[in-house]
PDB file of C-alpha atoms in Angstrom:
ATOM      1  CA  ASP A   1     -20.360 -59.140   0.996  1.00  0.00           C
ATOM      2  CA  GLY A   2     -21.343 -55.589   1.605  1.00  0.00           C
ATOM      3  CA  GLY A   3     -20.603 -53.305  -1.270  1.00  0.00           C
ATOM      4  CA  ILE A   4     -21.922 -51.262  -4.074  1.00  0.00           C
ATOM      5  CA  THR A   5     -23.225 -52.915  -7.485  1.00  0.00           C
ATOM      6  CA  GLN A   6     -23.705 -51.104 -10.864  1.00  0.00           C
ATOM      7  CA  SER A   7     -25.226 -52.643 -13.865  1.00  0.00           C
ATOM      8  CA  PRO A   8     -24.674 -53.183 -16.517  1.00  0.00           C
ATOM      9  CA  LYS A   9     -20.787 -52.984 -17.097  1.00  0.00           C
ATOM     10  CA  TYR A  10     -21.109 -51.662 -20.546  1.00  0.00           C
ATOM     11  CA  LEU A  11     -23.957 -50.114 -22.136  1.00  0.00           C
ATOM     12  CA  PHE A  12     -24.605 -49.037 -25.944  1.00  0.00           C
ATOM     13  CA  ARG A  13     -27.580 -47.046 -27.051  1.00  0.00           C
ATOM     14  CA  LYS A  14     -28.621 -44.970 -30.044  1.00  0.00           C
ATOM     15  CA  GLU A  15     -28.843 -41.182 -29.876  1.00  0.00           C
ATOM     16  CA  GLY A  16     -32.039 -39.966 -28.670  1.00  0.00           C
ATOM     17  CA  GLN A  17     -32.957 -42.906 -26.577  1.00  0.00           C
ATOM     18  CA  ASN A  18     -33.010 -42.329 -22.608  1.00  0.00           C
ATOM     19  CA  VAL A  19     -31.113 -44.985 -20.640  1.00  0.00           C
ATOM     20  CA  THR A  20     -31.283 -45.722 -16.910  1.00  0.00           C
ATOM     21  CA  LEU A  21     -28.108 -46.934 -14.862  1.00  0.00           C
ATOM     22  CA  SER A  22     -28.717 -48.909 -11.979  1.00  0.00           C
ATOM     23  CA  CYS A  23     -26.993 -48.511  -8.604  1.00  0.00           C
ATOM     24  CA  GLU A  24     -27.499 -50.638  -5.443  1.00  0.00           C
ATOM     25  CA  GLN A  25     -25.808 -50.676  -2.040  1.00  0.00           C
ATOM     26  CA  ASN A  26     -25.972 -52.788   0.897  1.00  0.00           C
ATOM     27  CA  LEU A  27     -23.517 -51.018   3.210  1.00  0.00           C
ATOM     28  CA  ASN A  28     -26.553 -49.138   4.817  1.00  0.00           C
ATOM     29  CA  HIS A  29     -25.098 -45.740   3.744  1.00  0.00           C
ATOM     30  CA  ASP A  30     -27.441 -42.582   4.000  1.00  0.00           C
ATOM     31  CA  ALA A  31     -25.784 -40.877   1.064  1.00  0.00           C
ATOM     32  CA  MET A  32     -25.349 -41.795  -2.492  1.00  0.00           C
ATOM     33  CA  TYR A  33     -23.728 -40.077  -5.723  1.00  0.00           C
ATOM     34  CA  TRP A  34     -23.547 -40.128  -9.253  1.00  0.00           C
ATOM     35  CA  TYR A  35     -20.209 -38.921 -11.113  1.00  0.00           C
ATOM     36  CA  ARG A  36     -19.235 -38.901 -14.621  1.00  0.00           C
ATOM     37  CA  GLN A  37     -15.520 -39.414 -15.845  1.00  0.00           C
ATOM     38  CA  ASP A  38     -14.255 -38.687 -19.100  1.00  0.00           C
ATOM     39  CA  PRO A  39     -10.853 -39.690 -20.592  1.00  0.00           C
ATOM     40  CA  GLY A  40      -8.107 -37.812 -18.884  1.00  0.00           C
ATOM     41  CA  GLN A  41     -10.320 -35.802 -16.627  1.00  0.00           C
ATOM     42  CA  GLY A  42     -11.243 -36.163 -12.808  1.00  0.00           C
ATOM     43  CA  LEU A  43     -14.811 -37.137 -11.624  1.00  0.00           C
ATOM     44  CA  ARG A  44     -17.507 -34.657 -11.891  1.00  0.00           C
ATOM     45  CA  LEU A  45     -20.615 -34.862  -9.607  1.00  0.00           C
ATOM     46  CA  ILE A  46     -24.039 -35.159 -11.304  1.00  0.00           C
ATOM     47  CA  TYR A  47     -26.386 -35.758  -8.511  1.00  0.00           C
ATOM     48  CA  TYR A  48     -26.204 -36.579  -5.034  1.00  0.00           C
ATOM     49  CA  SER A  49     -28.613 -37.769  -2.176  1.00  0.00           C
ATOM     50  CA  GLN A  50     -28.296 -37.488   1.314  1.00  0.00           C
ATOM     51  CA  ILE A  51     -31.615 -39.200   2.395  1.00  0.00           C
ATOM     52  CA  VAL A  52     -34.582 -41.219   0.828  1.00  0.00           C
ATOM     53  CA  ASN A  53     -36.803 -39.197  -1.115  1.00  0.00           C
ATOM     54  CA  ASP A  54     -34.445 -36.272  -1.380  1.00  0.00           C
ATOM     55  CA  PHE A  55     -31.649 -35.464  -3.801  1.00  0.00           C
ATOM     56  CA  GLN A  56     -29.704 -32.432  -5.177  1.00  0.00           C
ATOM     57  CA  LYS A  57     -27.786 -31.398  -8.520  1.00  0.00           C
ATOM     58  CA  GLY A  58     -24.233 -31.656  -8.632  1.00  0.00           C
ATOM     59  CA  ASP A  59     -22.141 -29.618 -10.840  1.00  0.00           C
ATOM     60  CA  ILE A  60     -23.145 -31.127 -14.286  1.00  0.00           C
ATOM     61  CA  ALA A  61     -26.933 -32.047 -13.762  1.00  0.00           C
ATOM     62  CA  GLU A  62     -28.273 -31.284 -17.051  1.00  0.00           C
ATOM     63  CA  GLY A  63     -29.658 -33.911 -19.264  1.00  0.00           C
ATOM     64  CA  TYR A  64     -29.866 -36.269 -16.331  1.00  0.00           C
ATOM     65  CA  SER A  65     -32.367 -37.374 -13.685  1.00  0.00           C
ATOM     66  CA  VAL A  66     -32.524 -39.420 -10.638  1.00  0.00           C
ATOM     67  CA  SER A  67     -34.757 -40.893  -7.909  1.00  0.00           C
ATOM     68  CA  ARG A  68     -34.090 -42.206  -4.423  1.00  0.00           C
ATOM     69  CA  GLU A  69     -37.319 -44.052  -3.353  1.00  0.00           C
ATOM     70  CA  LYS A  70     -35.125 -46.576  -1.359  1.00  0.00           C
ATOM     71  CA  LYS A  71     -32.240 -46.379   0.833  1.00  0.00           C
ATOM     72  CA  GLU A  72     -30.233 -48.723  -1.029  1.00  0.00           C
ATOM     73  CA  SER A  73     -31.130 -47.820  -4.446  1.00  0.00           C
ATOM     74  CA  PHE A  74     -30.153 -44.334  -6.521  1.00  0.00           C
ATOM     75  CA  PRO A  75     -30.911 -45.006 -10.290  1.00  0.00           C
ATOM     76  CA  LEU A  76     -29.443 -42.662 -12.858  1.00  0.00           C
ATOM     77  CA  THR A  77     -31.446 -41.745 -16.148  1.00  0.00           C
ATOM     78  CA  VAL A  78     -29.307 -40.305 -19.001  1.00  0.00           C
ATOM     79  CA  THR A  79     -31.935 -38.418 -21.076  1.00  0.00           C
ATOM     80  CA  SER A  80     -31.836 -37.576 -24.766  1.00  0.00           C
ATOM     81  CA  ALA A  81     -31.263 -34.016 -23.535  1.00  0.00           C
ATOM     82  CA  GLN A  82     -27.683 -34.831 -22.366  1.00  0.00           C
ATOM     83  CA  LYS A  83     -25.406 -33.536 -25.377  1.00  0.00           C
ATOM     84  CA  ASN A  84     -22.306 -35.781 -24.668  1.00  0.00           C
ATOM     85  CA  PRO A  85     -23.546 -38.882 -22.782  1.00  0.00           C
ATOM     86  CA  THR A  86     -20.768 -41.135 -23.793  1.00  0.00           C
ATOM     87  CA  ALA A  87     -18.671 -41.543 -20.642  1.00  0.00           C
ATOM     88  CA  PHE A  88     -17.781 -43.874 -17.604  1.00  0.00           C
ATOM     89  CA  TYR A  89     -20.493 -43.432 -14.907  1.00  0.00           C
ATOM     90  CA  LEU A  90     -19.643 -44.138 -11.405  1.00  0.00           C
ATOM     91  CA  CYS A  91     -21.930 -44.307  -8.264  1.00  0.00           C
ATOM     92  CA  ALA A  92     -20.746 -44.121  -4.803  1.00  0.00           C
ATOM     93  CA  SER A  93     -21.993 -44.048  -1.368  1.00  0.00           C
ATOM     94  CA  SER A  94     -20.933 -42.857   2.156  1.00  0.00           C
ATOM     95  CA  ASN A  95     -22.041 -42.550   5.694  1.00  0.00           C
ATOM     96  CA  TYR A  96     -21.651 -39.300   7.836  1.00  0.00           C
ATOM     97  CA  GLY A  97     -19.581 -39.408  10.930  1.00  0.00           C
ATOM     98  CA  SER A  98     -16.163 -38.032  11.680  1.00  0.00           C
ATOM     99  CA  SER A  99     -15.190 -38.162   7.874  1.00  0.00           C
ATOM    100  CA  TYR A 100     -17.006 -38.644   4.404  1.00  0.00           C
ATOM    101  CA  GLU A 101     -14.896 -41.150   2.449  1.00  0.00           C
ATOM    102  CA  GLN A 102     -16.954 -42.641  -0.513  1.00  0.00           C
ATOM    103  CA  TYR A 103     -16.995 -45.974  -1.578  1.00  0.00           C
ATOM    104  CA  PHE A 104     -17.561 -46.745  -5.553  1.00  0.00           C
ATOM    105  CA  GLY A 105     -19.139 -49.251  -7.501  1.00  0.00           C
ATOM    106  CA  PRO A 106     -17.438 -50.866 -10.542  1.00  0.00           C
ATOM    107  CA  GLY A 107     -18.964 -48.440 -12.848  1.00  0.00           C
ATOM    108  CA  THR A 108     -20.889 -48.565 -16.256  1.00  0.00           C
ATOM    109  CA  ARG A 109     -19.253 -47.427 -19.340  1.00  0.00           C
ATOM    110  CA  LEU A 110     -22.149 -45.838 -21.593  1.00  0.00           C
ATOM    111  CA  THR A 111     -21.494 -45.520 -25.349  1.00  0.00           C
ATOM    112  CA  VAL A 112     -24.169 -43.495 -27.344  1.00  0.00           C
ATOM    113  CA  THR A 113     -23.802 -43.550 -31.143  1.00  0.00           C
TER     114      THR A 113
ATOM    115  CA  ARG B   1      -8.935 -22.139 -10.716  1.00  0.00           C
ATOM    116  CA  LYS B   2      -9.757 -25.548 -10.169  1.00  0.00           C
ATOM    117  CA  GLU B   3     -10.898 -26.545  -6.479  1.00  0.00           C
ATOM    118  CA  VAL B   4      -8.479 -29.324  -6.020  1.00  0.00           C
ATOM    119  CA  GLU B   5      -5.389 -29.176  -8.296  1.00  0.00           C
ATOM    120  CA  GLN B   6      -2.726 -31.945  -8.967  1.00  0.00           C
ATOM    121  CA  ASP B   7       0.083 -32.520 -11.521  1.00  0.00           C
ATOM    122  CA  PRO B   8      -1.244 -34.909 -13.942  1.00  0.00           C
ATOM    123  CA  GLY B   9       2.219 -36.369 -14.579  1.00  0.00           C
ATOM    124  CA  PRO B  10       3.032 -38.882 -15.867  1.00  0.00           C
ATOM    125  CA  PHE B  11       5.597 -39.663 -13.154  1.00  0.00           C
ATOM    126  CA  ASN B  12       7.824 -42.483 -14.451  1.00  0.00           C
ATOM    127  CA  VAL B  13      10.142 -43.859 -11.723  1.00  0.00           C
ATOM    128  CA  PRO B  14      12.118 -47.068 -11.376  1.00  0.00           C
ATOM    129  CA  GLU B  15      11.302 -49.910  -8.988  1.00  0.00           C
ATOM    130  CA  GLY B  16      12.371 -49.057  -5.514  1.00  0.00           C
ATOM    131  CA  ALA B  17      12.372 -45.294  -6.038  1.00  0.00           C
ATOM    132  CA  THR B  18      10.568 -42.891  -3.651  1.00  0.00           C
ATOM    133  CA  VAL B  19       8.200 -40.793  -5.073  1.00  0.00           C
ATOM    134  CA  ALA B  20       5.864 -37.818  -3.854  1.00  0.00           C
ATOM    135  CA  PHE B  21       2.718 -36.168  -5.051  1.00  0.00           C
ATOM    136  CA  ASN B  22       1.341 -32.803  -4.060  1.00  0.00           C
ATOM    137  CA  CYS B  23      -2.204 -31.565  -4.281  1.00  0.00           C
ATOM    138  CA  THR B  24      -3.446 -28.127  -3.578  1.00  0.00           C
ATOM    139  CA  TYR B  25      -6.963 -26.981  -2.671  1.00  0.00           C
ATOM    140  CA  SER B  26      -8.506 -23.581  -2.737  1.00  0.00           C
ATOM    141  CA  ASN B  27     -11.499 -23.854  -0.225  1.00  0.00           C
ATOM    142  CA  SER B  28      -9.980 -23.346   3.155  1.00  0.00           C
ATOM    143  CA  ALA B  29     -13.426 -24.536   4.456  1.00  0.00           C
ATOM    144  CA  SER B  30     -12.688 -28.322   3.277  1.00  0.00           C
ATOM    145  CA  GLN B  31     -12.926 -30.620   6.217  1.00  0.00           C
ATOM    146  CA  SER B  32     -11.969 -33.998   4.972  1.00  0.00           C
ATOM    147  CA  PHE B  33      -8.991 -35.129   2.541  1.00  0.00           C
ATOM    148  CA  PHE B  34      -8.222 -38.425   0.980  1.00  0.00           C
ATOM    149  CA  TRP B  35      -6.047 -40.048  -1.449  1.00  0.00           C
ATOM    150  CA  TYR B  36      -7.694 -42.657  -3.936  1.00  0.00           C
ATOM    151  CA  ARG B  37      -6.280 -45.112  -6.372  1.00  0.00           C
ATOM    152  CA  GLN B  38      -7.743 -45.650  -9.755  1.00  0.00           C
ATOM    153  CA  ASP B  39      -6.672 -48.395 -11.966  1.00  0.00           C
ATOM    154  CA  CYS B  40      -7.100 -48.078 -15.754  1.00  0.00           C
ATOM    155  CA  ARG B  41     -10.773 -48.633 -16.563  1.00  0.00           C
ATOM    156  CA  LYS B  42     -11.715 -49.296 -12.907  1.00  0.00           C
ATOM    157  CA  GLU B  43     -13.167 -47.503  -9.989  1.00  0.00           C
ATOM    158  CA  PRO B  44     -11.447 -45.297  -7.607  1.00  0.00           C
ATOM    159  CA  LYS B  45     -10.552 -47.050  -4.344  1.00  0.00           C
ATOM    160  CA  LEU B  46      -9.718 -45.392  -1.226  1.00  0.00           C
ATOM    161  CA  LEU B  47      -6.106 -45.600  -0.266  1.00  0.00           C
ATOM    162  CA  MET B  48      -6.072 -43.546   2.971  1.00  0.00           C
ATOM    163  CA  SER B  49      -7.550 -40.602   4.738  1.00  0.00           C
ATOM    164  CA  VAL B  50      -5.313 -37.574   5.388  1.00  0.00           C
ATOM    165  CA  TYR B  51      -5.020 -35.928   8.733  1.00  0.00           C
ATOM    166  CA  SER B  52      -3.008 -32.807   9.893  1.00  0.00           C
ATOM    167  CA  SER B  53      -0.798 -35.017  12.164  1.00  0.00           C
ATOM    168  CA  GLY B  54      -0.108 -36.936   9.279  1.00  0.00           C
ATOM    169  CA  ASN B  55      -1.029 -40.773   8.405  1.00  0.00           C
ATOM    170  CA  GLU B  56       1.083 -43.690   7.421  1.00  0.00           C
ATOM    171  CA  ASP B  57       0.261 -47.148   6.122  1.00  0.00           C
ATOM    172  CA  GLY B  58       3.085 -49.251   5.175  1.00  0.00           C
ATOM    173  CA  ARG B  59       5.188 -47.629   2.238  1.00  0.00           C
ATOM    174  CA  PHE B  60       2.510 -44.753   1.977  1.00  0.00           C
ATOM    175  CA  THR B  61       2.474 -41.533   3.847  1.00  0.00           C
ATOM    176  CA  ALA B  62      -0.064 -38.772   3.631  1.00  0.00           C
ATOM    177  CA  GLN B  63       0.389 -35.238   5.115  1.00  0.00           C
ATOM    178  CA  LEU B  64      -1.994 -32.177   5.187  1.00  0.00           C
ATOM    179  CA  ASN B  65      -0.685 -28.730   5.387  1.00  0.00           C
ATOM    180  CA  ARG B  66      -3.738 -26.571   6.212  1.00  0.00           C
ATOM    181  CA  ALA B  67      -1.701 -23.300   6.294  1.00  0.00           C
ATOM    182  CA  SER B  68      -0.375 -23.698   2.770  1.00  0.00           C
ATOM    183  CA  GLN B  69      -3.554 -25.715   1.576  1.00  0.00           C
ATOM    184  CA  TYR B  70      -1.956 -28.720   0.396  1.00  0.00           C
ATOM    185  CA  ILE B  71      -1.824 -32.356   0.889  1.00  0.00           C
ATOM    186  CA  SER B  72       0.946 -34.955  -0.103  1.00  0.00           C
ATOM    187  CA  LEU B  73       1.234 -38.559  -0.790  1.00  0.00           C
ATOM    188  CA  LEU B  74       4.743 -40.272  -0.524  1.00  0.00           C
ATOM    189  CA  ILE B  75       5.203 -43.797  -1.798  1.00  0.00           C
ATOM    190  CA  ARG B  76       8.339 -45.397  -0.655  1.00  0.00           C
ATOM    191  CA  ASP B  77      10.171 -48.395  -2.410  1.00  0.00           C
ATOM    192  CA  SER B  78       7.968 -48.152  -5.310  1.00  0.00           C
ATOM    193  CA  LYS B  79       6.694 -51.497  -6.646  1.00  0.00           C
ATOM    194  CA  LEU B  80       5.246 -52.355 -10.143  1.00  0.00           C
ATOM    195  CA  SER B  81       2.043 -52.825  -8.895  1.00  0.00           C
ATOM    196  CA  ASP B  82       1.842 -49.173  -7.718  1.00  0.00           C
ATOM    197  CA  SER B  83       1.431 -47.897 -11.215  1.00  0.00           C
ATOM    198  CA  ALA B  84      -1.997 -46.410 -11.246  1.00  0.00           C
ATOM    199  CA  THR B  85      -3.654 -42.802 -11.205  1.00  0.00           C
ATOM    200  CA  TYR B  86      -3.601 -41.210  -7.732  1.00  0.00           C
ATOM    201  CA  LEU B  87      -6.661 -38.844  -6.981  1.00  0.00           C
ATOM    202  CA  CYS B  88      -6.466 -36.216  -4.411  1.00  0.00           C
ATOM    203  CA  VAL B  89      -9.806 -35.547  -2.870  1.00  0.00           C
ATOM    204  CA  GLY B  90     -11.133 -32.620  -0.747  1.00  0.00           C
ATOM    205  CA  GLY B  91     -14.251 -32.318   1.381  1.00  0.00           C
ATOM    206  CA  GLY B  92     -16.719 -29.806  -0.112  1.00  0.00           C
ATOM    207  CA  PRO B  93     -17.432 -26.517   1.329  1.00  0.00           C
ATOM    208  CA  GLY B  94     -20.075 -25.487   3.562  1.00  0.00           C
ATOM    209  CA  SER B  95     -22.095 -27.512   6.022  1.00  0.00           C
ATOM    210  CA  SER B  96     -20.435 -30.424   7.366  1.00  0.00           C
ATOM    211  CA  ASN B  97     -23.434 -32.483   6.507  1.00  0.00           C
ATOM    212  CA  THR B  98     -23.158 -32.018   2.739  1.00  0.00           C
ATOM    213  CA  GLY B  99     -20.735 -34.704   2.433  1.00  0.00           C
ATOM    214  CA  LYS B 100     -19.541 -33.689  -1.091  1.00  0.00           C
ATOM    215  CA  LEU B 101     -16.093 -34.269  -2.057  1.00  0.00           C
ATOM    216  CA  ILE B 102     -14.117 -32.544  -4.745  1.00  0.00           C
ATOM    217  CA  PHE B 103     -11.714 -34.973  -6.729  1.00  0.00           C
ATOM    218  CA  GLY B 104      -8.554 -33.702  -8.459  1.00  0.00           C
ATOM    219  CA  GLN B 105      -8.113 -35.016 -12.009  1.00  0.00           C
ATOM    220  CA  GLY B 106      -5.439 -37.518 -10.960  1.00  0.00           C
ATOM    221  CA  THR B 107      -1.769 -37.914 -11.061  1.00  0.00           C
ATOM    222  CA  THR B 108      -0.600 -40.837 -13.174  1.00  0.00           C
ATOM    223  CA  LEU B 109       2.359 -42.982 -11.748  1.00  0.00           C
ATOM    224  CA  GLN B 110       4.199 -45.371 -13.900  1.00  0.00           C
ATOM    225  CA  VAL B 111       6.811 -47.768 -12.146  1.00  0.00           C
ATOM    226  CA  LYS B 112       9.464 -49.335 -14.479  1.00  0.00           C
ATOM    227  CA  PRO B 113      11.282 -52.528 -13.800  1.00  0.00           C
TER     228      PRO B 113
END
């Protein structure tokens, strides 16, 4: 089945540790995105990538890093510099054409204590 | 002012009712518009695209008014299973190749028996 997978579903870390969230897609989409969602809030864009080996900062990139070495993979690292890392992280992908609808993975719920 | 604004609700309606959500966007250069549905603690899923000519899918109708910069979603004959948060989404500004989408914070619908 085509789709986007994120792992793990739940992740617990101690403050001060870096953590990497996985995102893989087999939809052959060019673009991939990382969002953060906090309770009662909308999605905020962290980073996005339109092509392999290229990515751009979104609205809240501070404390995060990404890589795009393969078309199907777009891992997100939450560094210790991120002040409030506890959140629901969503990865999405899209293809360019007449519209830009994005398709989401199931998300990773990160808790940092 | 937020780029995409929605009334967060909640909208509490009885089963069988018709309910309408509106959403406004501030960037007149936005090209693509969508409604997504998000269930509690799940990822957003594309409900439908929104076109100037209107778009209907069963009990759901979406409309775009470019002159007034708002989009709407009408749900007829509400079902218990329609209870969810509905996200209004607009295409980002600038080049049509950016593919960025701006998400509203969502409108919560609760359909009661």
